Coordinates of C-alpha atoms in Angstrom, one line a residue:
X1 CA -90.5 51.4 23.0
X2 CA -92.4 49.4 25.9
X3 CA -96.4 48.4 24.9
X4 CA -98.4 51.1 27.0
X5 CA -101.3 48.9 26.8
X6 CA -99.3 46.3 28.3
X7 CA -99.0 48.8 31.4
X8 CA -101.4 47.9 34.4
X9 CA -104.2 50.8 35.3
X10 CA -103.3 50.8 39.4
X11 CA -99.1 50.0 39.5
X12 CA -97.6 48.7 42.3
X13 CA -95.0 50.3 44.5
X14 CA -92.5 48.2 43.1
X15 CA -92.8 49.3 39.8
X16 CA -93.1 53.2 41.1
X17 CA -91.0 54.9 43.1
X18 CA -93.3 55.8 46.3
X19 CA -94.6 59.1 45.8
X20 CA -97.8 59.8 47.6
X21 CA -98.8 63.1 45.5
X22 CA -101.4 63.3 42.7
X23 CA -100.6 62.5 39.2
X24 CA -101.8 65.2 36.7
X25 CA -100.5 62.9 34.3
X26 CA -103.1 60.3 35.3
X27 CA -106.0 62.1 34.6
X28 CA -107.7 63.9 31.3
X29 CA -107.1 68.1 32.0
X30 CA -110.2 69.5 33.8
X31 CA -111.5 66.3 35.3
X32 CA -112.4 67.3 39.0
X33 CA -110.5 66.0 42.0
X34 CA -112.3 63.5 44.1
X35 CA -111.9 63.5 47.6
X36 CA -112.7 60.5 49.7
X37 CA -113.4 60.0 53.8
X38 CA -113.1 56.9 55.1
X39 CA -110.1 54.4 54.5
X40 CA -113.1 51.4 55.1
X41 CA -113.3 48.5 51.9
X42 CA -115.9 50.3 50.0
X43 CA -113.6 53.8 50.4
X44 CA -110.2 51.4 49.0
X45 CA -112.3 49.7 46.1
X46 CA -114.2 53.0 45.3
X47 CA -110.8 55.1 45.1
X48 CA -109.2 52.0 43.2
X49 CA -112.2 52.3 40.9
X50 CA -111.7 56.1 40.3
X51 CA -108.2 56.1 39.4
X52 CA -108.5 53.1 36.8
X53 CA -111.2 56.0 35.3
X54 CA -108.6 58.8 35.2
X55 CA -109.9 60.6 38.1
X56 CA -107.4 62.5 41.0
X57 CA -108.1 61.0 44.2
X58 CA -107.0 62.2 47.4
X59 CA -108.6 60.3 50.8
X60 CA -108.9 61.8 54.2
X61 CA -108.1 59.7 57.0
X62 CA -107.6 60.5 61.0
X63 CA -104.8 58.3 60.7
X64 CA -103.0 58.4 56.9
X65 CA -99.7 56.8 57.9
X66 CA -101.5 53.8 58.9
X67 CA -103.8 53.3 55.9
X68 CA -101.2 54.4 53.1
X69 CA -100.7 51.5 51.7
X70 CA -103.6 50.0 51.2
X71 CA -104.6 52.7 48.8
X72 CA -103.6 52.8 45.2
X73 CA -99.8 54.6 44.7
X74 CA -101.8 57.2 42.4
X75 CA -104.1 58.0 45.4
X76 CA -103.1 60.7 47.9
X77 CA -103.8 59.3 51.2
X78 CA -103.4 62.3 53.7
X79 CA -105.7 64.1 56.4
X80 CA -109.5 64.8 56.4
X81 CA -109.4 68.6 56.4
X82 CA -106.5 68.5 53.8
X83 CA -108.5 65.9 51.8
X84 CA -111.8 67.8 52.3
X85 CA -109.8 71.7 51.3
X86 CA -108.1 69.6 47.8
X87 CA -111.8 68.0 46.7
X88 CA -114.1 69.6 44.5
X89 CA -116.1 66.6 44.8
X90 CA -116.3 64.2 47.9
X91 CA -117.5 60.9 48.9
X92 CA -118.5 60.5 52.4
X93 CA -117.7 56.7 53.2
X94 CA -118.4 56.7 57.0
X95 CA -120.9 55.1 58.9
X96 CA -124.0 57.1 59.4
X97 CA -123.1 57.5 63.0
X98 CA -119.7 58.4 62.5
X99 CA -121.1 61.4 60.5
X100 CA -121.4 64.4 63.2
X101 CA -117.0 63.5 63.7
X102 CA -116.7 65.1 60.2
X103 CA -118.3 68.8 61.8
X104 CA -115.3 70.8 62.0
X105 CA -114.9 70.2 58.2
X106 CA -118.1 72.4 57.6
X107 CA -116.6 75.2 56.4
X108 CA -114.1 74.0 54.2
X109 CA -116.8 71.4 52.5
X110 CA -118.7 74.7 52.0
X111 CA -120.1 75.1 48.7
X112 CA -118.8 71.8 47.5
X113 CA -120.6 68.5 46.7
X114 CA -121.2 65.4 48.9
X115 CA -121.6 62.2 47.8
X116 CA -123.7 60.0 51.0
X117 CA -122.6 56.1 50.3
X118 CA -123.9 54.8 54.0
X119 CA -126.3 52.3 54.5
X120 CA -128.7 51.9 57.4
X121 CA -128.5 48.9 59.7
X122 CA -132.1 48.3 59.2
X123 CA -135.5 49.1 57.0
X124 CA -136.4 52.7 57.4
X125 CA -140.0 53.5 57.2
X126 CA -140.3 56.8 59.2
X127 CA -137.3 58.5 58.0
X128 CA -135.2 60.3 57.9
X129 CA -132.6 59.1 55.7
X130 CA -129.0 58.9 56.6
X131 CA -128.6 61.3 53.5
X132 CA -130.9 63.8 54.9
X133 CA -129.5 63.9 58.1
X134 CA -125.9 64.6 56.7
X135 CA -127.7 67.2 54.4
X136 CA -128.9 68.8 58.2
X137 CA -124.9 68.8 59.4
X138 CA -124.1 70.3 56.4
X139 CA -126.9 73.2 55.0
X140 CA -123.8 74.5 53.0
X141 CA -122.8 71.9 50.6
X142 CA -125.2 69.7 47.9
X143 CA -125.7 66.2 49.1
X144 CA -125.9 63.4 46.7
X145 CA -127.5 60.2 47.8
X146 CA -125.7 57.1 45.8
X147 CA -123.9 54.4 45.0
X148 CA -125.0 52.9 48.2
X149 CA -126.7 49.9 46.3
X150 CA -122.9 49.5 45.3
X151 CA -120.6 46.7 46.7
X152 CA -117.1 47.0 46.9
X153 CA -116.6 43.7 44.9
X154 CA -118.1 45.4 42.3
X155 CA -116.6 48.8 42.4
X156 CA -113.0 46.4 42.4
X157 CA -113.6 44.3 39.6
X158 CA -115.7 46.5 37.2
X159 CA -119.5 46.9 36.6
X160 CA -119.5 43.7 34.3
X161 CA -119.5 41.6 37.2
X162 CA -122.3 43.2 38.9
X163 CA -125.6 45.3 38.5
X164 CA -124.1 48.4 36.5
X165 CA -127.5 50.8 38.0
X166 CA -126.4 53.3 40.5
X167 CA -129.1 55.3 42.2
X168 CA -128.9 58.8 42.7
X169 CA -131.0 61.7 43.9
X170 CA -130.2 65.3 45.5
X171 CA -132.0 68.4 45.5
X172 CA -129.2 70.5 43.7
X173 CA -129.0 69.3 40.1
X174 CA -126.1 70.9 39.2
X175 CA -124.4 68.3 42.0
X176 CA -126.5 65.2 40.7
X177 CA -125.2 65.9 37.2
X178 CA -121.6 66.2 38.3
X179 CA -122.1 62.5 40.4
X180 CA -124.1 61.4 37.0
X181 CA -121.0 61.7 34.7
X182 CA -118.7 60.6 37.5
X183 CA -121.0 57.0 37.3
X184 CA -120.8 56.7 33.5
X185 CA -116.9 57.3 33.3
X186 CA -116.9 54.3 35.5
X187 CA -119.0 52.3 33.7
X188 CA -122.2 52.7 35.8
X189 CA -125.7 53.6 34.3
X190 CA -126.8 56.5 36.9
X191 CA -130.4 56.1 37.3
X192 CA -132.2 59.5 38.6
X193 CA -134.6 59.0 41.2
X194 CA -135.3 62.3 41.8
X195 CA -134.9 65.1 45.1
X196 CA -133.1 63.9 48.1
X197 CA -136.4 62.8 49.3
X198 CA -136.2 60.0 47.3
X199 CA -132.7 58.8 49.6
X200 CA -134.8 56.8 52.2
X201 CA -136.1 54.5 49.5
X202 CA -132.7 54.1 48.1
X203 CA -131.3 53.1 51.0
X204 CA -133.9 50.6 52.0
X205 CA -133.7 48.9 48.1
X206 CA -129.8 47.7 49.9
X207 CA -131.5 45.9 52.9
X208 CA -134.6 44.2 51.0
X209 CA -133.8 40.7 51.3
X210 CA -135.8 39.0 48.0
X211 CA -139.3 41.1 48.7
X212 CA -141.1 39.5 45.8
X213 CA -139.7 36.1 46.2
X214 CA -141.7 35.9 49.5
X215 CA -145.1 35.0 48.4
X216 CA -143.9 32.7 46.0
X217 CA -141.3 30.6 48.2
X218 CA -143.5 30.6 51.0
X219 CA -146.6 29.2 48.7
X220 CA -143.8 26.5 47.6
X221 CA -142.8 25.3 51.0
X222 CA -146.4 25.3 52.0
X223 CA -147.3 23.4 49.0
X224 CA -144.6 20.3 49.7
X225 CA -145.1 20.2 53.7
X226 CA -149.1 19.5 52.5
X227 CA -148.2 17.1 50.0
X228 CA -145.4 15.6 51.8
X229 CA -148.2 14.9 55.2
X230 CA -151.0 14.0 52.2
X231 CA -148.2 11.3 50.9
X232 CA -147.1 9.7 54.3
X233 CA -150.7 9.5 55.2
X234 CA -151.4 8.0 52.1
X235 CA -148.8 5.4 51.6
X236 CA -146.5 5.2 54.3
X237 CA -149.3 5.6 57.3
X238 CA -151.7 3.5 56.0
X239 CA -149.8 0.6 55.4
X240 CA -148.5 0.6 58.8
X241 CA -152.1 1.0 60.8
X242 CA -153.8 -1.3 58.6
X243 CA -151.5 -4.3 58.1
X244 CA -148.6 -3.6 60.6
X245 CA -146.0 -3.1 57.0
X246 CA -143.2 -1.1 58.0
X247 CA -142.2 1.0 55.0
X248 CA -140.7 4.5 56.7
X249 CA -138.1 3.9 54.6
X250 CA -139.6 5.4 51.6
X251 CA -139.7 8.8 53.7
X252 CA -136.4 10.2 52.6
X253 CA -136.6 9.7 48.9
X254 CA -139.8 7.7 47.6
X255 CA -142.2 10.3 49.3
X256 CA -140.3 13.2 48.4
X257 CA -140.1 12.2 44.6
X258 CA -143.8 12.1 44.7
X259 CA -144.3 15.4 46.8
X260 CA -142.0 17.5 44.3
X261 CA -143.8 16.5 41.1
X262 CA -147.2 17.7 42.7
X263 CA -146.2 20.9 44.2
X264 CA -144.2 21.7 40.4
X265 CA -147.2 20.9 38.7
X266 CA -149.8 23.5 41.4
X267 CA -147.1 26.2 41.6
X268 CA -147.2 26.0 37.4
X269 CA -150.5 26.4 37.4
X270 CA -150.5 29.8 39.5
X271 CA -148.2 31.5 37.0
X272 CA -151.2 31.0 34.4
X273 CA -153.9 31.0 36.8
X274 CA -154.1 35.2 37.7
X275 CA -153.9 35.9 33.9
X276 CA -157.0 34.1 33.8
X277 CA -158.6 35.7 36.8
X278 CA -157.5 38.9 35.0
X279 CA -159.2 38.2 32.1
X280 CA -162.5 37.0 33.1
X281 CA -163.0 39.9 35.1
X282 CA -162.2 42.1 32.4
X283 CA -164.8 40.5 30.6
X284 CA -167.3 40.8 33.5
X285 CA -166.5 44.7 33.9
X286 CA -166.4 45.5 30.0
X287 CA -163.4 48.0 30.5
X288 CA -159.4 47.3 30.8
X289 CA -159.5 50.9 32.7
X290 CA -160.6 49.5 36.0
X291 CA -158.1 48.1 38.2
X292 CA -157.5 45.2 39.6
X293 CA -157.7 44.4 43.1
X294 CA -154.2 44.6 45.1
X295 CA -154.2 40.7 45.4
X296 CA -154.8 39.8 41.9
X297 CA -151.7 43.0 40.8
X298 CA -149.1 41.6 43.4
X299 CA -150.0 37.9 42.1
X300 CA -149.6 38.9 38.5
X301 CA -146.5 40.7 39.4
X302 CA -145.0 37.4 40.8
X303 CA -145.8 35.4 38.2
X304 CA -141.9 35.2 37.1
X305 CA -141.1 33.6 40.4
X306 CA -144.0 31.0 41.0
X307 CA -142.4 29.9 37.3
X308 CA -138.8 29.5 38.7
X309 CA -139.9 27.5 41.6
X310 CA -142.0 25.7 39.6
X311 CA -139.4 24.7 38.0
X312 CA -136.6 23.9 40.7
X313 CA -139.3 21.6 42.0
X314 CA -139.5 19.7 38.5
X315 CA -135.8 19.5 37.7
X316 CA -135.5 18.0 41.9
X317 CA -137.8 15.4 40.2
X318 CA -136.2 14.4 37.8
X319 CA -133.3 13.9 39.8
X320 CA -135.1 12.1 42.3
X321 CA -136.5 10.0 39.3
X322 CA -133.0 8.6 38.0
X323 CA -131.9 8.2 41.5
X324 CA -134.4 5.6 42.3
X325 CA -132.8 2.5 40.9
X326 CA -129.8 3.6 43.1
X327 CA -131.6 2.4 45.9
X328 CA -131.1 -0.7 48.2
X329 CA -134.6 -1.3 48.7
X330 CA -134.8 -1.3 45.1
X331 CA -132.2 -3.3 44.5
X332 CA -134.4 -6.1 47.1
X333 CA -137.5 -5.8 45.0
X334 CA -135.6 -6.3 41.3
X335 CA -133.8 -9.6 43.8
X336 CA -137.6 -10.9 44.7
X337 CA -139.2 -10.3 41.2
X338 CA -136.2 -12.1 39.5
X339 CA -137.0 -15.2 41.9
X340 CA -140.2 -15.4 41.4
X341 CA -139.8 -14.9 37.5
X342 CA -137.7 -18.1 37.7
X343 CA -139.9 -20.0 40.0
X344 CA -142.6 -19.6 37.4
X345 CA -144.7 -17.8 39.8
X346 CA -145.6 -14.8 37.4
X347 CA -145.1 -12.8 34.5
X348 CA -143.1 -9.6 35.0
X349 CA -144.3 -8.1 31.4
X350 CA -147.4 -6.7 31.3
X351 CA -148.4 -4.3 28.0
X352 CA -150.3 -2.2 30.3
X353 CA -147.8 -1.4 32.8
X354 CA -145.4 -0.7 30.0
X355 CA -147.0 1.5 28.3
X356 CA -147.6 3.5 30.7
X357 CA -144.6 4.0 32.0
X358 CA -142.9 4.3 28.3
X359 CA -145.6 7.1 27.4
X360 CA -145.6 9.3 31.1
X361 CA -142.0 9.3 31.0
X362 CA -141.7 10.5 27.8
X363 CA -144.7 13.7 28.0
X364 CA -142.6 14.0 30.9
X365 CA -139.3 14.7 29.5
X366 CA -140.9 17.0 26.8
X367 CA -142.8 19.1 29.8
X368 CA -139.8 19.4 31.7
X369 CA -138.2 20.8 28.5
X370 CA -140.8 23.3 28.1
X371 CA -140.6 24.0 31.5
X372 CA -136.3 24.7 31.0
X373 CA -137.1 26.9 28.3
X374 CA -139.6 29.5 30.1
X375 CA -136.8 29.6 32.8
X376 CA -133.9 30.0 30.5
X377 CA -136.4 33.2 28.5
X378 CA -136.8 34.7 32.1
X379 CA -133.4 35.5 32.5
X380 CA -133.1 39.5 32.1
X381 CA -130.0 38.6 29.8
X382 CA -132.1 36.3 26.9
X383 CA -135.3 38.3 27.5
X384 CA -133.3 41.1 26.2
X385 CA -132.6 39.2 23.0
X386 CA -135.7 38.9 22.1
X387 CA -139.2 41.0 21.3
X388 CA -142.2 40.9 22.8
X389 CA -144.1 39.0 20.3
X390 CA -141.5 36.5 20.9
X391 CA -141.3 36.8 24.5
X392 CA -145.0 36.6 24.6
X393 CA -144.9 33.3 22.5
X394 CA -142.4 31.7 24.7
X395 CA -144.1 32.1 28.0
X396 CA -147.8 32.3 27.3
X397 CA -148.3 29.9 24.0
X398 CA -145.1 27.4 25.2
X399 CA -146.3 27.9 28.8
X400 CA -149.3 26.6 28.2
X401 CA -148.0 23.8 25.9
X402 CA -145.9 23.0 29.4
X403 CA -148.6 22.8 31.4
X404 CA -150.9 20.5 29.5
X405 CA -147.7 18.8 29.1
X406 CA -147.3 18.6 32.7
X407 CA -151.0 17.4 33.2
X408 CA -150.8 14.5 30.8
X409 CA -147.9 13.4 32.7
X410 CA -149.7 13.0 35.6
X411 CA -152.8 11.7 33.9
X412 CA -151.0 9.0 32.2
X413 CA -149.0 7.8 36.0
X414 CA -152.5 7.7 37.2
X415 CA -153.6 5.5 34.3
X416 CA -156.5 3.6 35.4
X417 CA -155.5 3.5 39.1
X418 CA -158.2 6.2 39.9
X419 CA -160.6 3.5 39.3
X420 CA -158.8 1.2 42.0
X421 CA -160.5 1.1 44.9
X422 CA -157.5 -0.2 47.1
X423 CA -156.2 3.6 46.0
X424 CA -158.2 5.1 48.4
X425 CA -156.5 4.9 51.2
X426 CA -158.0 6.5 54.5
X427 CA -161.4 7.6 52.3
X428 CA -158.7 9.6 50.6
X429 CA -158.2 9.7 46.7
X430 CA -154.9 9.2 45.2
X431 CA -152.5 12.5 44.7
X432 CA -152.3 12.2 41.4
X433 CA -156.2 13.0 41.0
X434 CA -156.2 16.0 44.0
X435 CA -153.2 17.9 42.2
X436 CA -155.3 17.2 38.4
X437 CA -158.1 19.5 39.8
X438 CA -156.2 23.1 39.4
X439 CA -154.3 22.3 36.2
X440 CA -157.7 20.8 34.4
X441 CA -159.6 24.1 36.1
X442 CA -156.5 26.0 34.3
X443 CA -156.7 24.8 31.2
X444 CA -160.4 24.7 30.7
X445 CA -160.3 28.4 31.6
X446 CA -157.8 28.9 28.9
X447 CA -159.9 27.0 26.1
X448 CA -163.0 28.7 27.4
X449 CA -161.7 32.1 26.1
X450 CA -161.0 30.4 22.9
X451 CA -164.7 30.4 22.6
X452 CA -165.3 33.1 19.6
X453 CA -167.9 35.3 21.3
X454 CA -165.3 35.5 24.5
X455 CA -162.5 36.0 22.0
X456 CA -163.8 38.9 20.6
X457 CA -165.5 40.6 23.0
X458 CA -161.7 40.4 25.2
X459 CA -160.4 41.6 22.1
X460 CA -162.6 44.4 22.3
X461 CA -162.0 45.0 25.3
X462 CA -158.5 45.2 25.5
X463 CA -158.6 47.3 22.2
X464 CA -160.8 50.0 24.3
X465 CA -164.4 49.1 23.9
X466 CA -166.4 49.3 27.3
X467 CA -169.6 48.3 28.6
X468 CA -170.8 51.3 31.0
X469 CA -169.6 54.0 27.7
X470 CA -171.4 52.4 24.7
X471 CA -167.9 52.6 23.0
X472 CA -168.9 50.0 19.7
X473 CA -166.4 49.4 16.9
X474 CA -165.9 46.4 14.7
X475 CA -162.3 44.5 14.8
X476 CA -160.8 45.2 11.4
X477 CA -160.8 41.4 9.1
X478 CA -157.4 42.1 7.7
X479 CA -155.2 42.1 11.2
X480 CA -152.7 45.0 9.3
X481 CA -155.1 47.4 9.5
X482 CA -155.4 49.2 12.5
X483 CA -158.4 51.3 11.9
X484 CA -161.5 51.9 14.1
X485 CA -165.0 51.9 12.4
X486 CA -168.3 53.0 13.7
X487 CA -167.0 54.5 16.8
X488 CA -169.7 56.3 18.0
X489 CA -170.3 58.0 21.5
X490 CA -166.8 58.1 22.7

């Protein structure tokens, strides 16, 4: 007896005869018949997708004989009104302006349900939606608006290898409810999002290109261009107007490893920084019920991303960092300190200089690793994993623990060279002491509300107490209890 599990899902035509007609076999008894218009990749992937889940499929196409075989042999490929008359349940995978060609089906799409998968060529903001228009050509039948967030990669291979949400709205819910169990046989979580109003946001979610990476990307670009100027100035410039010492050679890589060290440490900072902002002004309101203003809510809403970039520009560092002794140059100055070493005309060991470099290095390592850990924790997948008292560990107490990390890293490279006068290149101080200023600012902040009369009272706070209400209650000693005492005037 042959292994059935052995069998594939989709067979080839090899292995079956030919035969174009449904397979009742296929499918469990009762399941409805799918109908599908449009022989386009999504239309093959999505009827691939619905056969593997036991579903009849038949697909309406102007031209079947042409498109036959790329469809699965359990698929009927055939014409649109005998496609559209077979359906209980069709998906309309045209183009949006290919939908007034499908007008003569009206009648026989009657009563049935419609499933809109299109996507718009651009952001919509005025409406209407490509689903609400097709709901116009057809009053008759229920529109559904999903799967459009869908790729046909995904619908191929199975939701494991892509996001397994599938949005859907419609203003019958009979018909949503019908798509709904459709997306879970597959292997999709249906998400509702409500009546067919709801379509024009769901088809603009498919042509957002990274809408809260903006901000964040565009404050790290501006961050190393700024840096990146401030460093030539500073030690590639300078040299050249004052003395005539060509050294544009440390452009490429010299300048850059010094750029991308600054704009990680700032772009850490920012992740912390709005928290901060968030709770001093708490604390100068008296309420948590006030909100915030729109700057300060998308900034704390970004907070993820500043992090990430943060640490791209870090791990580049390091990279940069081991890359050095690759260099020629490099390779010139270890040549010219080992001839003067044997010509006796100085010593290459100095305690100082060793230290330092022995001691940054190693904060250094350790706030990079701090730094891999918050980004590792971000990932939906481990964040999962975890709780929130955990999570909240991680990425505030460890975060933190990064950053001052990350701050003693650049304190020790700067050693006592802010203290050099030959630093000060231009009138202007060294980078290391213009990127301290944030992270110190930071992290002062952060002590600050470990003061005990700004701990509580942001305790309070956050536990309900407000200023303007006279709410007054004492924090229970024992942190298990969760009691309120001497609440008066609520």
């Amino acid at each position: 007896m042959p292994d059935e599990m052995a069998r594939p899902l989709i067979q080839s035509r090899g292995e079956r005869g030919g035969s174009r007609h449904l397979e009742a076999s296929m499918s469990e008894p009762g399941a409805p018949v799918i109908g599908i218009l449009g022989t386009g990749d999504f239309s093959r992937s999505l009827a691939t997708r619905l056969v593997a889940s036991g579903y009849q499929v038949v697909v309406g196409s102007r031209t079947p004989k042409r498109y036959v075989a790329l469809f699965p042999e359990e698929a009927e490929v055939t014409s649109q009104m005998e496609a559209a008359s077979q359906a209980d349940l069709v998906f309309v995978a045209v183009f949006p302006e290919h939908h007034s060609t499908l007008v003569e089906l009206k009648p026989t799409l009657a009563g049935k349900t419609l499933v809109d998968v299109s996507n718009g060529l651009s952001i919509n903001q005025d409406g209407p939606s490509n689903a609400e228009k097709l709901a116009d050509l057809f009053p008759e039948s229920s529109v559904v608006k999903g799967f459009n967030t869908i790729s046909a990669w995904t619908l191929q291979t199975g939701p494991r290898d892509g996001s397994r949400q599938v949005f859907l709205c419609s203003d019958s819910n009979k018909a949503k409810s019908s798509v709904m169990q459709i997306c879970r046989r597959m292997g999709f979580i249906p998400i509702d999002m409500g009546l067919l109003s709801s379509s024009l946001e769901i088809e603009n979610l498919s042509l957002h290109l990274f809408p809260s990476w903006r901000i964040p990307v565009l404050c790290t670009l501006s961050l190393f261009i700024f840096f990146y100027l401030y460093n030539f100035i500073h030690d590639v410039l300078h040299p050249y107007v004052t003395a005539g010492k060509v050294v544009f050679y440390k452009m490429p890589i010299e300048t850059v490893n010094v750029t991308l060290p600054s704009v990680a440490l700032v772009m850490l900072c920012l992740v912390y920084l709005p928290g901060l902002c968030a709770a001093f002004l708490q604390l100068w309101w008296g309420t948590k019920y006030n909100r915030f203003p729109d700057w300060l809510d998308r900034w704390l809403t970004r907070r993820k991303q500043f992090g990430l970039c943060s640490f791209l520009c870090a791990a580049l560092h390091a990279i940069y960092s081991l890359c050095l002794p690759m260099r020629k140059s490099a390779h010139y100055k270890l040549l010219i300190a080992f001839k003067q070493m044997k010509e006796g005309e100085g010593d290459l060991w100095v305690d100082s200089e060793v230290w330092r470099m022995e001691l940054y290095v190693s904060v250094g390592i350790m706030a990079l690793g701090l730094l891999s850990l918050l980004a590792v924790t971000s990932l939906p997948s481990v964040a999962n994993t975890v709780n929130f008292r955990e999570f909240t560990f991680i990425q505030s107490t460890l975060g933190y623990c990064a950053l001052s990390m990350a701050t003693l890293h650049t304190v020790l490279f700067g050693w006592d060279r802010a203290f050099d006068p030959t630093r000060y290149r231009f009138h202007l101080p060294p980078t290391f002491l213009l990127v301290l200023i944030l992270p110190l600012a930071v992290l002062l902040g952060r002590l600050a509300l470990f003061v005990p009369c700004f701990a509580r009272r942001l305790r309070q706070i956050r536990r309900g107490w407000e200023k303007s209400r006279h709410i007054r209650f004492t924090l229970p000693e024992d942190e298990r209890c969760n009691g309120l005492e001497d609440v008066s005037n609520v």
